[in-house]
């Protein structure tokens, strides 16, 4: 194995993310408009509020924002999912989290493929929400078997893509030429095909069960159904979308607007109606699958914070059923959630990144020895900033699915999630998002303490 000539997985991921974005721009021109709108708003917010981070990686954080996006695909079989895990591994992306959407009436479960390493996240945080259709939730046995048989016949990967994945696994990576070929081959799996693999009647029958089933089963591959740039002010973006004639979804998913943003807020514009060609006589039809989405990311919450978030969200949904203004009900319910980072941190509700303020590093003073992190924070020797949430929210995801698929289908499925089955199909366990945030916070604290100690050493020498 000669790793010296191998491209870093971060570079493969960055190249793939760029290629996918370019392809989607030509397939869905409104996505290009959305990117421009988001870039304008982000530049404005940074001008107004200052940089995203004041730490040692401020420039990288800024660059990261310019390329930051997530996509989503929906797969049909265990083999497709297991191979997708191996494909994403070539780009340094691993499955994080388990999302059960059946409770919200969407017959899928999912994970997010992303990179988990801090430096890699800064380089390119590209992530893909990847769901697997749960045929086991379809009660019509004949239809279920037909869908499974149709899926069995397709291969969503090119032969060369499979070969390159195997080479990467065997040789510990790809060289530059292989990586370029891999990006081009992998892109084929995400491409839109306007030829369906079934006749119009089969499509309609699957669609009447649930539009999602038709979307997964009737096509040659799991076309990327949206790519989502990260915006720093989603309310401004929502208004600007209306201004540019895009039909944005009427409400924003997730928490209300806050002084200290938490988790994830998302909105989308509705799916395009696209011409498709069915097998057989009555060939021409249309299908809606692809849409545009934007999101604003805030602070990651601890299990305690997340529990409180989920409870308040549920409470506001109950209140919203009778309230004339759902947005208002949401804002009023969330008044109970602390809205400044210091409190979120001290109450153990949010994860933070530890920094040493620049003026402290520069000064000759040093903290009295033996202080705890909390004491150093209170004394201004250490500072905290939000640790950005890198994952997804199941309730929001279900809302996004629903707003773009149409209203046919069930309100909910019984039986709940099945993480064990998902991990078996995936061929690996999914990582625990909370453990990742906890580790990142601890690493940032250790690094900040080391910098503080290093600063002491320097100022001692200078003195
Ligand atoms: C995925 C919807 C979930 C998000 O941002 O929550 C998602 C899909 O529609 O396939 O992308
Ligand atoms: Ni999305």
CSV table of C-alpha atoms in Angstrom, one decimal, residues 18 42 58 72 87 129 140 168 175 178 218 231 272 279 315 347 360 394 398 407 425 430 437 445 448 452 454:
chain,number,residue,atom,x,y,z
A,18,UNK,CA,-18.8,20.6,-6.1
A,42,UNK,CA,-24.6,35.5,4.3
A,58,UNK,CA,-12.0,32.0,11.7
A,72,UNK,CA,-30.9,13.9,0.3
A,87,UNK,CA,-19.2,4.8,-1.5
A,129,UNK,CA,-29.6,12.5,4.5
A,140,UNK,CA,-50.7,-4.7,0.7
A,168,UNK,CA,-10.1,2.4,-2.5
A,175,UNK,CA,-4.9,8.5,-6.4
A,178,UNK,CA,-8.8,7.4,-9.8
A,218,UNK,CA,-40.1,3.6,-10.4
A,231,UNK,CA,-27.9,30.5,5.3
A,272,UNK,CA,-40.8,20.7,-9.7
A,279,UNK,CA,-42.5,2.1,-20.2
A,315,UNK,CA,-46.3,21.3,23.3
A,347,UNK,CA,-27.5,24.6,32.5
A,360,UNK,CA,-5.7,37.3,26.8
A,394,UNK,CA,-36.7,13.9,12.4
A,398,UNK,CA,-40.9,14.5,8.0
A,407,UNK,CA,-50.6,14.5,0.7
A,425,UNK,CA,-28.9,-3.5,6.1
A,430,UNK,CA,-24.5,4.3,13.1
A,437,UNK,CA,-20.3,16.7,20.1
A,445,UNK,CA,-11.4,22.7,26.0
A,448,UNK,CA,-7.8,26.1,24.8
A,452,UNK,CA,-3.4,29.3,27.7
A,454,UNK,CA,1.5,28.0,26.0
